[in-house]
CSV table of C-alpha atoms in Angstrom, one decimal:
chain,number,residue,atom,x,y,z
A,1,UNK,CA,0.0,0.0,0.0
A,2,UNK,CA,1.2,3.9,-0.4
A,3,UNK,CA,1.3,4.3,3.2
A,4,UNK,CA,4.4,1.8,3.7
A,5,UNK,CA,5.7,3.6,0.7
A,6,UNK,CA,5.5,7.1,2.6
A,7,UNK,CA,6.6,5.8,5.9
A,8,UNK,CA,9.9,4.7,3.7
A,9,UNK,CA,10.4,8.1,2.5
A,10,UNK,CA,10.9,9.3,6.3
A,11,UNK,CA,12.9,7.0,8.2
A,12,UNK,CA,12.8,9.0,11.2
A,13,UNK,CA,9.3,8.1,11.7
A,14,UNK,CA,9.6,4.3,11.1
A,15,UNK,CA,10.1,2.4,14.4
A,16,UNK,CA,11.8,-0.7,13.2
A,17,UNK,CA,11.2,-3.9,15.7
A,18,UNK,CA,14.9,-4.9,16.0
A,19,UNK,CA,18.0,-3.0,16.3
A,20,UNK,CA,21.1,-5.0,16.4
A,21,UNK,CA,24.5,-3.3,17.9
A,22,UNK,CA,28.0,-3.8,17.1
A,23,UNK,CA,31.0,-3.0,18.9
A,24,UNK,CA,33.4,-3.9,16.6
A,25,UNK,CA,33.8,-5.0,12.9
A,26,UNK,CA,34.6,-8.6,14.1
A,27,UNK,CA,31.6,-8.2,16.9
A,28,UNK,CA,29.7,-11.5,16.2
A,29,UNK,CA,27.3,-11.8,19.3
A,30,UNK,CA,24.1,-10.8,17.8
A,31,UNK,CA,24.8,-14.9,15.7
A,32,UNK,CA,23.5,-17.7,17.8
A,33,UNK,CA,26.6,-19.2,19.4
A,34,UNK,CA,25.5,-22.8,17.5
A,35,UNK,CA,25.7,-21.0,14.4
A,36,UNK,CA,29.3,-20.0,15.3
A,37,UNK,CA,30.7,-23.6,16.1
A,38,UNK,CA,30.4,-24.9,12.7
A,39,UNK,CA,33.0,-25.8,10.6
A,40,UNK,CA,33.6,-22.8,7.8
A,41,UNK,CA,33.3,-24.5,4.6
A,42,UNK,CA,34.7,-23.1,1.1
A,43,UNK,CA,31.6,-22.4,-1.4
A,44,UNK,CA,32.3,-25.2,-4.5
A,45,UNK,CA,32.2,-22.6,-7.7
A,46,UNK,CA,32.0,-24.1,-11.7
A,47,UNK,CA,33.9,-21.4,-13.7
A,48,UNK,CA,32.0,-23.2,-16.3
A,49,UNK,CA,28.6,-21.9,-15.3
A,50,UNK,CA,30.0,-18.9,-14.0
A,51,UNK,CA,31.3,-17.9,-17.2
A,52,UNK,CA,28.2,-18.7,-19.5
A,53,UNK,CA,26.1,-16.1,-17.4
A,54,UNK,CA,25.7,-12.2,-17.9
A,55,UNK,CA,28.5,-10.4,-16.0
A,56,UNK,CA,27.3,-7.4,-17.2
A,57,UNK,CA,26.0,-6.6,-13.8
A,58,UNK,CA,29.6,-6.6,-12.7
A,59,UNK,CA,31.1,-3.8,-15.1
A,60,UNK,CA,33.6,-1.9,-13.5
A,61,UNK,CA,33.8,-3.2,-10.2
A,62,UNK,CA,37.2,-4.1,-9.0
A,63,UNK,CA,36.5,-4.6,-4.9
A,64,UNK,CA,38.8,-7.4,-3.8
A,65,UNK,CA,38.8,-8.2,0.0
A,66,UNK,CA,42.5,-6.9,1.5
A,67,UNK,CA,42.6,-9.9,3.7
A,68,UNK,CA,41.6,-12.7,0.8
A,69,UNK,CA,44.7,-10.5,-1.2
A,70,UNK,CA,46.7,-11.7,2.2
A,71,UNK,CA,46.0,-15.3,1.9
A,72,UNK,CA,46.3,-15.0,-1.7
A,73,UNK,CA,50.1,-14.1,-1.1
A,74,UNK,CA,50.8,-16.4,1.0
């Protein structure tokens, strides 16, 4: 409806029903702590399909995480 619409337009009237703090940028305490003592696992990527679909989206952006550069030169 236009009324959440308008309520979007000024945030400083929405009341949202959550607001999560951070202390730090490795502050992890608002994840459930069973969440956090699972094993990491590496995402399996096909640079087959990954090269078959539109990359357009992706024109001009360079980002690349400083720390994965760190393990990279390693």
């Amino acid at each position: 409806s236009n009324l959440f619409w308008k309520k979007l337009q000024n945030l400083s009237q929405t009341i949202f029903p959550l607001c999560l703090t951070q202390k730090s940028a490795s502050d992890y305490n608002n994840f459930d702590r069973e969440f956090l003592s699972e094993k990491p696992k590496l995402s399996y990527s096909d640079k087959n399909l990954i090269e078959s679909m539109d990359q357009s989206a992706f024109d001009g952006f360079s980002f690349i995480n400083p720390k994965f550069e760190q393990i990279l030169d390693k």
